[in-house]
Coordinates of C-alpha atoms in Angstrom, one line a residue:
X1 CA 0.0 0.0 0.0
X2 CA 2.9 2.4 0.8
X3 CA 4.5 1.9 -2.6
X4 CA 1.2 2.5 -4.4
X5 CA 0.6 5.8 -2.5
X6 CA 4.1 7.0 -3.1
X7 CA 3.9 6.2 -6.8
X8 CA 0.6 8.1 -7.0
X9 CA 2.2 11.1 -5.3
X10 CA 5.1 11.0 -7.6
X11 CA 2.8 11.0 -10.6
X12 CA 1.2 14.2 -9.4
X13 CA 4.7 15.8 -9.0
X14 CA 5.6 14.6 -12.5
X15 CA 2.6 16.4 -13.9
X16 CA 3.7 19.7 -12.3
X17 CA 7.2 19.1 -13.6
X18 CA 5.8 19.3 -17.1
X19 CA 5.1 23.0 -16.5
X20 CA 7.8 25.6 -17.3
X21 CA 6.5 28.7 -15.4
X22 CA 7.2 31.6 -17.8
X23 CA 7.3 34.8 -15.8
X24 CA 4.8 36.4 -18.3
X25 CA 2.1 34.1 -16.9
X26 CA 2.2 35.7 -13.5
X27 CA -1.0 37.8 -12.9
X28 CA -0.2 41.5 -12.5
X29 CA -1.8 41.7 -9.0
X30 CA 0.8 39.1 -7.8
X31 CA 3.7 41.1 -9.1
X32 CA 2.7 44.2 -7.1
X33 CA 5.1 44.7 -4.1
X34 CA 6.6 41.2 -4.8
X35 CA 10.3 40.3 -5.0
X36 CA 9.4 36.7 -5.5
X37 CA 6.2 34.8 -6.5
X38 CA 5.5 31.2 -5.3
X39 CA 4.0 29.6 -8.3
X40 CA 3.3 26.2 -6.7
X41 CA 3.8 25.0 -3.1
X42 CA 2.5 21.5 -2.7
X43 CA 3.0 19.3 0.4
X44 CA 1.7 15.8 0.8
X45 CA 2.0 14.2 4.3
X46 CA 1.4 10.5 4.6
X47 CA 1.0 9.3 8.2
X48 CA 1.4 5.5 8.2
X49 CA 1.6 4.9 12.0
X50 CA 2.7 6.5 15.2
X51 CA 6.4 6.4 14.3
X52 CA 6.2 6.5 10.4
X53 CA 5.6 9.6 8.5
X54 CA 6.5 10.6 4.9
X55 CA 6.6 14.2 3.5
X56 CA 6.7 15.1 -0.2
X57 CA 7.5 18.7 -1.1
X58 CA 7.2 20.4 -4.4
X59 CA 7.8 24.1 -4.9
X60 CA 8.2 26.4 -7.9
X61 CA 9.3 30.0 -7.1
X62 CA 9.9 32.8 -9.6
X63 CA 12.4 35.3 -8.3
X64 CA 11.8 38.8 -9.8
X65 CA 14.8 40.6 -8.4
X66 CA 17.8 40.1 -6.2
X67 CA 15.8 40.9 -3.1
X68 CA 13.8 37.8 -3.7
X69 CA 16.8 35.4 -3.8
X70 CA 16.2 34.3 -0.2
X71 CA 12.8 32.9 -1.1
X72 CA 14.2 30.4 -3.5
X73 CA 17.1 28.9 -1.5
X74 CA 17.6 25.2 -2.2
X75 CA 18.2 23.2 0.9
X76 CA 16.8 20.2 2.9
X77 CA 17.0 20.3 6.7
X78 CA 17.1 16.9 8.3
X79 CA 18.2 14.8 11.2
X80 CA 20.3 11.7 11.3
X81 CA 18.0 8.7 10.6
X82 CA 15.8 10.6 8.1
X83 CA 15.5 9.1 4.6
X84 CA 15.7 11.6 1.7
X85 CA 14.8 10.6 -1.9
X86 CA 13.6 11.8 -5.3
X87 CA 15.5 15.1 -5.1
X88 CA 15.0 17.2 -8.2
X89 CA 15.9 20.8 -9.1
X90 CA 15.3 22.6 -12.3
X91 CA 16.2 26.2 -13.1
X92 CA 14.3 28.2 -15.7
X93 CA 14.8 31.6 -17.3
X94 CA 12.3 34.3 -17.7
X95 CA 10.6 32.7 -20.7
X96 CA 10.4 29.3 -19.0
X97 CA 13.3 27.7 -20.8
X98 CA 15.3 25.2 -18.7
X99 CA 18.8 26.4 -17.9
X100 CA 20.0 23.7 -15.6
X101 CA 19.0 20.5 -13.8
X102 CA 20.4 19.1 -10.5
X103 CA 19.9 15.9 -8.5
X104 CA 20.7 14.8 -5.0
X105 CA 24.4 14.1 -5.9
X106 CA 24.9 17.8 -6.6
X107 CA 24.0 18.8 -3.0
X108 CA 26.5 19.4 -0.3
X109 CA 25.9 18.0 3.2
X110 CA 26.6 20.2 6.2
X111 CA 26.1 20.5 9.9
X112 CA 23.1 22.7 10.3
X113 CA 24.7 24.9 12.9
X114 CA 23.7 28.4 13.5
X115 CA 26.1 30.8 15.1
X116 CA 26.8 29.7 18.6
X117 CA 25.7 26.1 18.0
X118 CA 28.2 23.7 19.6
X119 CA 26.6 20.2 19.5
X120 CA 23.8 19.3 17.1
X121 CA 22.1 16.4 15.3
X122 CA 20.7 18.8 12.8
X123 CA 22.0 18.7 9.3
X124 CA 21.2 20.3 6.0
X125 CA 21.7 19.3 2.4
X126 CA 22.2 22.5 0.3
X127 CA 22.7 23.4 -3.3
X128 CA 24.5 26.6 -4.2
X129 CA 23.0 28.5 -7.2
X130 CA 24.1 31.9 -8.3
X131 CA 21.6 33.6 -10.6
X132 CA 23.0 35.5 -13.6
X133 CA 19.7 37.1 -14.7
X134 CA 16.2 38.0 -13.4
X135 CA 13.5 36.8 -13.4
X136 CA 14.4 33.1 -12.9
X137 CA 12.4 30.2 -11.5
X138 CA 13.5 27.4 -9.2
X139 CA 11.6 24.2 -9.3
X140 CA 12.4 21.9 -6.4
X141 CA 11.0 18.7 -5.0
X142 CA 12.0 15.9 -2.6
X143 CA 10.6 13.3 -0.3
X144 CA 11.7 12.7 3.3
X145 CA 10.7 10.1 5.8
X146 CA 11.1 10.1 9.6
X147 CA 9.9 8.6 12.8
X148 CA 9.0 11.7 14.7
X149 CA 5.2 12.5 14.3
X150 CA 4.9 15.3 16.9
X151 CA 6.0 18.1 14.5
X152 CA 3.3 18.6 12.0
X153 CA 3.8 21.9 10.2
X154 CA 1.3 24.8 10.2
X155 CA -0.1 25.7 6.8
X156 CA 0.2 29.5 6.0
X157 CA 0.5 31.1 2.5
X158 CA 4.0 32.5 3.2
X159 CA 6.1 33.7 6.1
X160 CA 7.8 36.9 4.8
X161 CA 6.8 40.2 3.3
X162 CA 7.1 41.0 -0.4
X163 CA 6.3 37.5 -1.5
X164 CA 3.1 36.5 -3.3
X165 CA 1.5 33.1 -3.9
X166 CA -0.3 31.6 -6.9
X167 CA -1.2 28.3 -5.4
X168 CA -0.4 26.3 -2.3
X169 CA -1.8 23.1 -1.1
X170 CA -1.3 20.7 1.8
X171 CA -2.7 17.2 1.7
X172 CA -2.6 14.9 4.8
X173 CA -3.3 11.2 4.2
X174 CA -3.8 9.6 7.6
X175 CA -3.6 5.8 7.5
X176 CA -2.4 5.5 11.1
X177 CA -5.8 5.1 12.8
X178 CA -4.8 8.0 15.2
X179 CA -7.1 11.0 15.4
X180 CA -5.7 14.0 13.6
X181 CA -6.9 17.3 15.1
X182 CA -7.0 20.4 12.9
X183 CA -7.8 24.0 13.6
X184 CA -8.3 26.8 11.1
X185 CA -7.4 30.4 12.2
X186 CA -9.0 32.8 9.7
X187 CA -7.4 36.1 8.7
X188 CA -8.6 38.8 11.1
X189 CA -8.3 41.2 8.2
X190 CA -9.9 39.1 5.4
X191 CA -6.5 39.1 3.6
X192 CA -7.2 35.6 2.1
X193 CA -9.0 32.5 3.1
X194 CA -8.4 28.7 3.2
X195 CA -10.1 26.3 0.9
X196 CA -10.9 23.1 2.8
X197 CA -11.7 19.5 1.8
X198 CA -12.2 16.6 4.1
X199 CA -12.5 13.0 2.7
X200 CA -12.2 10.8 5.8
X201 CA -8.6 9.8 6.0
X202 CA -7.6 12.6 3.6
X203 CA -7.7 16.3 4.4
X204 CA -6.7 19.0 1.8
X205 CA -6.2 22.7 2.4
X206 CA -5.4 25.3 -0.2
X207 CA -4.7 29.0 -0.9
X208 CA -4.9 30.6 -4.3
X209 CA -3.8 34.0 -5.6
X210 CA -2.6 35.7 -2.4
X211 CA -1.0 39.1 -3.1
X212 CA 2.3 40.1 -1.4
X213 CA 2.3 42.0 1.9
X214 CA 4.4 45.1 1.4
X215 CA 7.0 45.7 4.1
X216 CA 5.3 48.9 5.3
X217 CA 6.2 51.0 8.4
X218 CA 4.9 49.5 11.7
X219 CA 3.5 46.4 9.9
X220 CA 2.6 43.5 12.2
X221 CA 4.3 40.2 11.4
X222 CA 2.7 38.4 8.5
X223 CA 1.6 35.5 10.8
X224 CA -0.7 38.1 12.5
X225 CA -2.3 39.1 9.2
X226 CA -2.6 35.8 7.3
X227 CA -4.8 32.7 7.9
X228 CA -3.3 29.5 9.3
X229 CA -4.2 25.9 9.7
X230 CA -2.7 23.9 12.6
X231 CA -2.5 20.1 12.8
X232 CA -1.7 17.7 15.7
X233 CA -2.0 13.9 16.2
X234 CA -3.6 12.9 19.5
X235 CA -0.8 10.2 19.8
X236 CA 2.7 10.8 18.6
X237 CA 6.3 9.7 18.7
X238 CA 9.5 11.7 19.4
X239 CA 12.8 9.8 19.2
X240 CA 11.1 6.6 20.5
X241 CA 9.2 8.4 23.2
X242 CA 5.5 8.0 22.5
X243 CA 2.8 10.1 24.1
X244 CA -0.7 11.5 23.9
X245 CA -1.9 15.0 23.2
X246 CA -5.7 15.1 23.7
X247 CA -5.3 18.1 26.0
X248 CA -2.5 20.2 27.5
X249 CA -2.5 18.3 30.7
X250 CA -1.9 15.0 29.0
X251 CA 0.8 16.4 26.9
X252 CA 2.4 18.1 29.9
X253 CA 2.6 14.9 31.8
X254 CA 4.4 13.2 28.9
X255 CA 6.8 16.2 28.6
X256 CA 7.6 16.1 32.3
X257 CA 8.1 12.3 32.4
X258 CA 9.8 11.8 29.0
X259 CA 11.8 15.0 28.5
X260 CA 12.5 16.6 31.8
X261 CA 12.4 14.0 34.5
X262 CA 15.3 11.9 33.1
X263 CA 17.6 14.9 33.3
X264 CA 16.3 16.4 36.5
X265 CA 19.3 14.8 38.4
X266 CA 21.3 16.6 41.0
X267 CA 24.8 15.5 42.2
X268 CA 26.7 15.8 45.5
X269 CA 28.8 18.5 44.0
X270 CA 25.8 20.6 43.1
X271 CA 24.3 20.0 46.5
X272 CA 27.6 21.2 48.1
X273 CA 27.7 24.3 45.9
X274 CA 24.2 25.4 47.0
X275 CA 25.0 24.7 50.6
X276 CA 28.2 26.8 50.4
X277 CA 26.2 29.8 49.3
X278 CA 24.6 29.9 52.8
X279 CA 21.3 31.3 51.4
X280 CA 19.5 33.6 53.8
X281 CA 16.5 35.9 53.7
X282 CA 13.3 35.9 51.7
X283 CA 12.6 33.5 48.8
X284 CA 13.3 36.4 46.4
X285 CA 16.7 37.1 48.0
X286 CA 17.6 33.4 47.8
X287 CA 16.6 33.1 44.2
X288 CA 18.5 36.3 43.3
X289 CA 21.7 35.0 44.9
X290 CA 21.4 31.6 43.2
X291 CA 20.6 33.2 39.8
X292 CA 23.6 35.6 39.9
X293 CA 25.8 32.8 41.0
X294 CA 24.7 30.7 38.0
X295 CA 25.4 33.7 35.7
X296 CA 29.0 34.0 36.9
X297 CA 29.8 30.4 36.0
X298 CA 27.9 29.7 32.8
X299 CA 27.7 30.9 29.2
X300 CA 25.3 30.3 26.4
X301 CA 26.1 27.8 23.6
X302 CA 23.2 26.1 21.7
X303 CA 23.1 22.3 22.0
X304 CA 20.6 20.5 19.7
X305 CA 21.0 17.0 21.1
X306 CA 18.8 14.8 23.1
X307 CA 15.3 13.6 22.1
X308 CA 15.1 15.6 18.9
X309 CA 17.0 18.6 20.4
X310 CA 14.2 19.1 23.0
X311 CA 15.8 17.5 26.0
X312 CA 18.2 19.6 28.2
X313 CA 21.8 18.7 29.1
X314 CA 22.2 17.0 32.4
X315 CA 22.8 19.6 35.2
X316 CA 26.1 17.9 36.0
X317 CA 27.3 18.5 32.4
X318 CA 26.4 22.2 32.6
X319 CA 28.0 22.5 36.1
X320 CA 31.3 20.9 35.0
X321 CA 31.6 22.4 31.5
X322 CA 30.2 25.9 32.3
X323 CA 28.0 26.2 29.2
X324 CA 24.6 25.2 27.9
X325 CA 21.7 26.4 25.8
X326 CA 18.4 27.8 27.1
X327 CA 17.2 24.3 27.9
X328 CA 20.3 23.2 29.7
X329 CA 20.9 26.4 31.6
X330 CA 17.2 26.6 32.7
X331 CA 17.3 23.0 33.8
X332 CA 20.5 23.6 35.7
X333 CA 19.0 26.7 37.4
X334 CA 16.0 24.7 38.3
X335 CA 18.2 22.0 39.9
X336 CA 20.0 24.7 42.0
X337 CA 16.6 25.9 43.2
X338 CA 15.5 22.3 43.9
X339 CA 18.6 21.9 46.2
X340 CA 17.6 25.1 48.0
X341 CA 14.0 23.7 48.5
X342 CA 12.5 26.4 46.2
X343 CA 9.9 25.1 43.6
X344 CA 10.3 26.3 40.0
X345 CA 8.9 25.5 36.6
X346 CA 10.5 24.9 33.3
X347 CA 8.5 27.1 30.9
X348 CA 8.5 26.8 27.1
X349 CA 7.8 30.1 25.2
X350 CA 7.5 31.6 21.7
X351 CA 10.3 34.2 21.7
X352 CA 9.7 36.9 19.0
X353 CA 9.6 40.6 18.6
X354 CA 5.8 40.6 18.4
X355 CA 4.0 38.5 21.0
X356 CA 2.8 35.0 19.9
X357 CA 1.0 32.9 22.4
X358 CA 0.0 29.2 22.6
X359 CA -3.7 28.4 21.9
X360 CA -5.3 27.2 25.2
X361 CA -7.8 25.2 23.1
X362 CA -5.4 23.5 20.7
X363 CA -2.5 21.5 22.3
X364 CA 0.5 21.3 19.9
X365 CA 4.2 20.9 20.2
X366 CA 5.8 24.3 19.8
X367 CA 7.9 27.1 21.2
X368 CA 11.5 28.1 20.5
X369 CA 12.9 29.1 23.8
X370 CA 12.8 28.2 27.5
X371 CA 12.7 30.3 30.7
X372 CA 12.1 29.6 34.4
X373 CA 9.2 30.7 36.6
X374 CA 9.3 30.7 40.4
X375 CA 6.0 31.3 42.2
X376 CA 6.3 33.4 45.4
X377 CA 3.9 35.0 47.8
X378 CA 4.6 38.3 46.1
X379 CA 4.1 37.1 42.6
X380 CA 6.0 35.1 40.0
X381 CA 9.7 35.5 39.4
X382 CA 10.9 35.0 35.8
X383 CA 14.4 34.1 34.9
X384 CA 16.1 34.4 31.5
X385 CA 19.0 32.0 31.9
X386 CA 21.0 32.5 28.7
X387 CA 22.7 35.9 29.5
X388 CA 25.5 36.6 31.9
X389 CA 24.5 40.3 32.0
X390 CA 20.7 40.4 32.1
X391 CA 19.1 41.6 35.4
X392 CA 17.4 39.4 37.9
X393 CA 13.6 38.9 37.4
X394 CA 13.7 40.7 34.0
X395 CA 12.3 39.5 30.7
X396 CA 13.1 41.4 27.6
X397 CA 10.6 42.4 24.9
X398 CA 10.9 39.1 23.0
X399 CA 9.3 37.2 26.0
X400 CA 6.9 39.6 27.7
X401 CA 3.2 39.8 27.1
X402 CA 2.5 36.2 26.0
X403 CA 1.9 32.8 27.6
X404 CA 4.2 30.0 28.4
X405 CA 3.8 26.2 28.7
X406 CA 4.7 25.8 32.4
X407 CA 5.6 22.1 32.7
X408 CA 4.3 20.4 35.8
X409 CA 4.4 16.8 37.0
X410 CA 0.7 16.5 36.4
X411 CA 0.5 18.5 33.2
X412 CA 0.9 21.9 31.6
X413 CA -0.3 25.2 33.0
X414 CA -0.5 28.1 30.5
X415 CA 0.7 31.2 32.4
X416 CA 1.1 34.8 31.1
X417 CA 4.4 36.5 31.3
X418 CA 4.5 40.1 32.6
X419 CA 3.4 43.1 30.6
X420 CA 5.6 46.1 31.2
X421 CA 3.7 49.5 31.3
X422 CA 5.0 52.6 29.7
X423 CA 6.2 53.8 33.1
X424 CA 8.3 50.6 33.5
X425 CA 9.8 51.0 30.0
X426 CA 11.3 54.4 30.8
X427 CA 14.2 56.6 29.7
X428 CA 15.1 59.3 32.2
X429 CA 17.3 62.1 31.0
X430 CA 18.8 64.9 33.0
X431 CA 20.8 67.4 30.9
X432 CA 22.7 70.5 32.0
X433 CA 23.4 72.6 28.9
X434 CA 25.7 75.7 28.8
X435 CA 25.0 77.8 25.7
X436 CA 28.0 79.6 24.2
X437 CA 28.1 82.7 22.0
X438 CA 29.9 80.7 19.2
X439 CA 26.7 78.6 18.8
X440 CA 28.3 75.6 20.6
X441 CA 27.0 73.9 23.7
X442 CA 28.7 72.2 26.6
X443 CA 26.6 69.4 28.1
X444 CA 26.5 67.1 31.1
X445 CA 23.9 64.3 31.1
X446 CA 22.7 61.6 33.4
X447 CA 20.7 58.8 31.7
X448 CA 18.9 55.9 33.1
X449 CA 16.8 53.2 31.3
X450 CA 14.4 50.5 32.6
X451 CA 12.2 47.8 30.9
X452 CA 12.6 47.5 27.2
X453 CA 14.8 50.6 27.2
X454 CA 17.1 48.7 29.6
X455 CA 17.2 45.9 26.9
X456 CA 18.1 48.4 24.2
X457 CA 21.2 49.4 26.2
X458 CA 22.4 45.9 27.1
X459 CA 24.5 45.9 24.0
X460 CA 26.7 48.6 25.7
X461 CA 27.6 46.2 28.5
X462 CA 30.4 44.3 26.7
X463 CA 31.8 47.3 24.7
X464 CA 35.1 49.0 25.4
X465 CA 34.9 52.7 26.6
X466 CA 35.9 53.8 23.1
X467 CA 33.3 51.7 21.4
X468 CA 30.7 52.9 23.9
X469 CA 31.5 56.5 23.1
X470 CA 31.1 55.8 19.4
X471 CA 27.8 53.9 19.9
X472 CA 26.3 56.8 21.9
X473 CA 27.6 59.3 19.4
X474 CA 25.8 57.5 16.6
X475 CA 22.7 57.1 18.7
X476 CA 22.5 60.9 19.5
X477 CA 23.5 62.0 16.0
X478 CA 21.0 64.9 16.0
X479 CA 23.9 66.8 17.7
X480 CA 27.1 67.8 16.0
X481 CA 29.6 66.5 18.5
X482 CA 33.1 67.9 18.7
X483 CA 33.8 65.6 21.7
X484 CA 31.9 63.1 23.7
X485 CA 32.7 61.0 26.8
X486 CA 30.5 58.4 28.4
X487 CA 31.3 57.8 32.0
X488 CA 30.1 55.6 34.9
X489 CA 28.3 53.0 32.8
X490 CA 26.3 50.7 35.2
X491 CA 24.3 47.6 34.5
X492 CA 22.3 47.3 37.7
X493 CA 21.5 43.6 37.7
X494 CA 19.5 43.8 40.9
X495 CA 17.0 46.4 39.7
X496 CA 17.2 46.1 35.8
X497 CA 18.4 49.6 35.3
X498 CA 21.1 50.8 32.9
X499 CA 22.8 54.1 33.7
X500 CA 25.6 56.3 32.4
X501 CA 26.8 59.9 32.5
X502 CA 27.8 61.9 29.5
X503 CA 30.1 64.9 29.0
X504 CA 30.1 66.5 25.5
X505 CA 30.6 69.5 23.4
X506 CA 28.5 70.0 20.3
X507 CA 28.8 72.7 17.6
X508 CA 26.2 74.6 15.5
X509 CA 23.4 74.1 18.1
X510 CA 22.1 77.7 17.9
X511 CA 21.8 80.3 15.3
X512 CA 22.5 84.1 15.4
X513 CA 19.8 86.6 14.5
X514 CA 21.2 90.1 14.9
X515 CA 21.8 90.6 18.6
X516 CA 19.8 87.5 19.4
X517 CA 20.5 83.7 19.5
X518 CA 17.8 81.1 18.6
X519 CA 18.1 77.5 19.8
X520 CA 16.0 74.4 20.0
X521 CA 14.1 73.6 23.2
X522 CA 15.0 69.8 23.2
X523 CA 18.6 69.0 22.4
X524 CA 18.2 65.2 22.0
X525 CA 15.1 64.0 20.3
X526 CA 13.8 61.4 17.8
X527 CA 14.4 62.4 14.2
X528 CA 12.4 59.6 12.7
X529 CA 10.5 60.4 9.5
X530 CA 6.8 59.7 9.7
X531 CA 4.9 59.7 6.4
X532 CA 1.2 59.7 5.7
X533 CA -0.2 56.9 3.6
X534 CA -3.4 57.7 1.7
X535 CA -4.0 54.0 0.8
X536 CA -2.8 52.1 3.9
X537 CA -3.9 48.5 3.3
X538 CA -3.1 46.9 6.6
X539 CA -3.2 47.6 10.4
X540 CA -0.1 48.9 12.2
X541 CA 1.4 47.7 15.4
X542 CA 3.1 49.7 18.2
X543 CA 4.9 46.8 19.8
X544 CA 5.9 48.3 23.1
X545 CA 4.6 51.0 25.4
X546 CA 7.4 53.4 26.6
X547 CA 7.9 56.7 28.3
X548 CA 10.7 59.2 27.9
X549 CA 11.1 61.8 30.7
X550 CA 13.6 64.6 30.1
X551 CA 14.6 67.5 32.3
X552 CA 16.9 70.0 30.5
X553 CA 18.5 72.9 32.3
X554 CA 19.9 75.6 30.0
X555 CA 22.4 78.3 31.2
X556 CA 22.6 81.2 28.8
X557 CA 25.7 83.3 28.2
X558 CA 26.5 86.3 30.4
X559 CA 25.0 89.6 29.1
X560 CA 22.1 87.8 27.5
X561 CA 18.5 87.6 28.7
X562 CA 15.8 85.1 27.9
X563 CA 13.5 87.0 25.5
X564 CA 10.9 84.5 24.1
X565 CA 9.9 81.0 25.2
X566 CA 7.2 78.9 23.7
X567 CA 3.9 78.2 25.4
X568 CA 3.5 75.0 27.5
X569 CA 2.0 72.3 25.4
X570 CA 0.0 69.1 26.2
X571 CA -1.1 66.6 23.5
X572 CA -3.5 63.8 24.4
X573 CA -4.1 61.0 22.0
X574 CA -5.3 57.3 22.1
X575 CA -1.7 56.6 21.0
X576 CA -0.1 58.4 24.0
X577 CA 0.7 61.6 25.7
X578 CA 3.1 64.4 25.1
X579 CA 4.0 67.4 27.4
X580 CA 6.5 70.2 27.1
X581 CA 6.8 72.9 29.7
X582 CA 9.2 75.8 30.5
X583 CA 10.3 77.4 33.8
X584 CA 12.4 80.6 33.6
X585 CA 14.7 81.6 36.5
X586 CA 17.1 84.5 35.8
X587 CA 19.7 83.3 33.3
X588 CA 18.5 79.7 33.6
X589 CA 15.7 77.9 31.8
X590 CA 14.3 74.5 32.8
X591 CA 12.5 72.5 30.1
X592 CA 10.5 69.4 31.0
X593 CA 9.5 67.0 28.2
X594 CA 7.5 63.8 28.5
X595 CA 6.3 61.5 25.8
X596 CA 4.4 58.3 26.4
X597 CA 3.4 55.8 23.7
X598 CA 0.7 53.1 24.2
X599 CA 1.3 49.7 22.6
X600 CA -1.4 48.2 20.5
X601 CA -2.5 46.7 17.2
X602 CA -4.4 49.6 15.5
X603 CA -6.7 49.5 12.4
X604 CA -5.4 50.9 9.2
X605 CA -7.9 53.8 9.3
X606 CA -6.0 55.3 12.3
X607 CA -2.6 55.1 10.8
X608 CA -2.5 58.7 9.6
X609 CA -3.9 59.9 13.0
X610 CA -0.8 58.2 14.6
X611 CA 1.6 59.7 12.0
X612 CA 0.1 63.2 12.6
X613 CA 0.5 62.8 16.4
X614 CA 4.1 61.9 16.0
X615 CA 4.7 64.7 13.5
X616 CA 3.3 67.2 16.1
X617 CA 5.6 65.8 18.8
X618 CA 8.6 66.3 16.6
X619 CA 7.6 69.8 15.6
X620 CA 7.1 70.8 19.3
X621 CA 10.5 69.2 20.2
X622 CA 11.8 71.7 17.6
X623 CA 10.2 74.7 19.4
X624 CA 12.6 77.7 19.5
X625 CA 13.8 79.8 22.3
X626 CA 15.1 83.3 21.8
X627 CA 17.8 85.0 23.9
X628 CA 18.9 88.6 23.3
X629 CA 22.1 90.4 24.2
X630 CA 21.6 93.0 26.9

């Protein structure tokens, strides 16, 4: 039966290979905003039994320009033990004339190691192709068989912007007798819809003629715009570990017993380490001391070994070698806490710039990162274990505001990570500015950053003083620096605050007007360009709330008086708040400036309202102050 099904599938692939895909046949609406057009994307999944699954892939992609090359890369990711067959590649020119054909023997075979990967069972077969003309079309197909049935792929039209789709189809033939659960998530914006067909053991889903999503300003990730279909077997296999997934609790019990429990093993050496720390005080104080101890003796290296790359290293290995990935370091930290008698929970999460959560109603293997959660009487403590520099109980913007799979002995609990308010994501800036008659300024600044603004400054931690100066100079390039010196940089790992002081001299800050000097009220401000869009097609996302609070104290030159200052201004908007105020005291002027932005996913109809709000804030930042010679 298996052979018959495979022969049938190959016959379908052969029919598509009879096509040549001239670029002239692409509909005009699919060329708009597109660097590449997916002509055909066909996947057939044959589930024979709990540990036997076959995939057949066929794609034909026309690349319109060099920016689309990444959409037609020719590679096959796999793990040891997978069987790969029927590999075919054809390259066509603009008219559909075949330029070259390749087979499996033309592929190189490499360790599939991203930067920082140390140990991995992941491999990739790849074919190098350098285009000499555009457009060109890559036709690519192969079959792969494996024993892991827990990772059924989601079906979405495409994953990147500036790519369009003529036709995509996924067909699942389930001969295993195991229930296959499916869930369709329609596009919230009616961008396109899924065509569904269910014939007992055979389910088919398709998309047709999906235009490209242009990479517009503040665009949400395509996954938030497009429809999706998810699949999961209620019984599955992962590297010989079989389990059930009728609900999150059942799946969590399997995860705990098969993945975590075998490596939740302490040692006398680890026990002695924890005892030597002589932990005292509250639960929070004990956790902080253990966490910062762990940070001093470990570093991050990705390790994709152990039950499909999902099982952590043993704590003893991490302890002795001083390295691990998010799984190994989190499991090691959990073991330290176990020895201290403090319960904690290994938590799987989707780490991404825009929040992506697990569906409470649809259990499915997923996530790409692991963190640790410790419940206390004052609330949950969250630990990011892959950084030697990050502060205690601080999650960055890629892990806040979403849920985690908190793995328990008796199942999984879906728990939300913290949401940082605008006030928690704050920059505080205190500037003392001395105005000079030659239009230059001398400045002293104190800066502090919390929340996501703390994250943004973490890159400074490992830089030399010279490189820090250069980084800040580039960051504050609205000023024309003659010299700049950053001092007293502090990464406060107890309170998640980054701080530094700044001394600088900048030229051409003010302008002469007869006996008067005119200068800008806010020395350091955002110079982003905000443009209206008359035909905005999609919503926009403000991914994080934040607040900037500035106090600027100007001292004017001797023999000058403050002649004109702007009116105090307050702008209120659903997108945030802006305030600018002035207090005059002799030859000194204090300027207070606050801007707060509210995160959210906003409809396209409000895009220009947001742009106009930000244009106003920038214009007010540029308010001018006039001083005149006495």
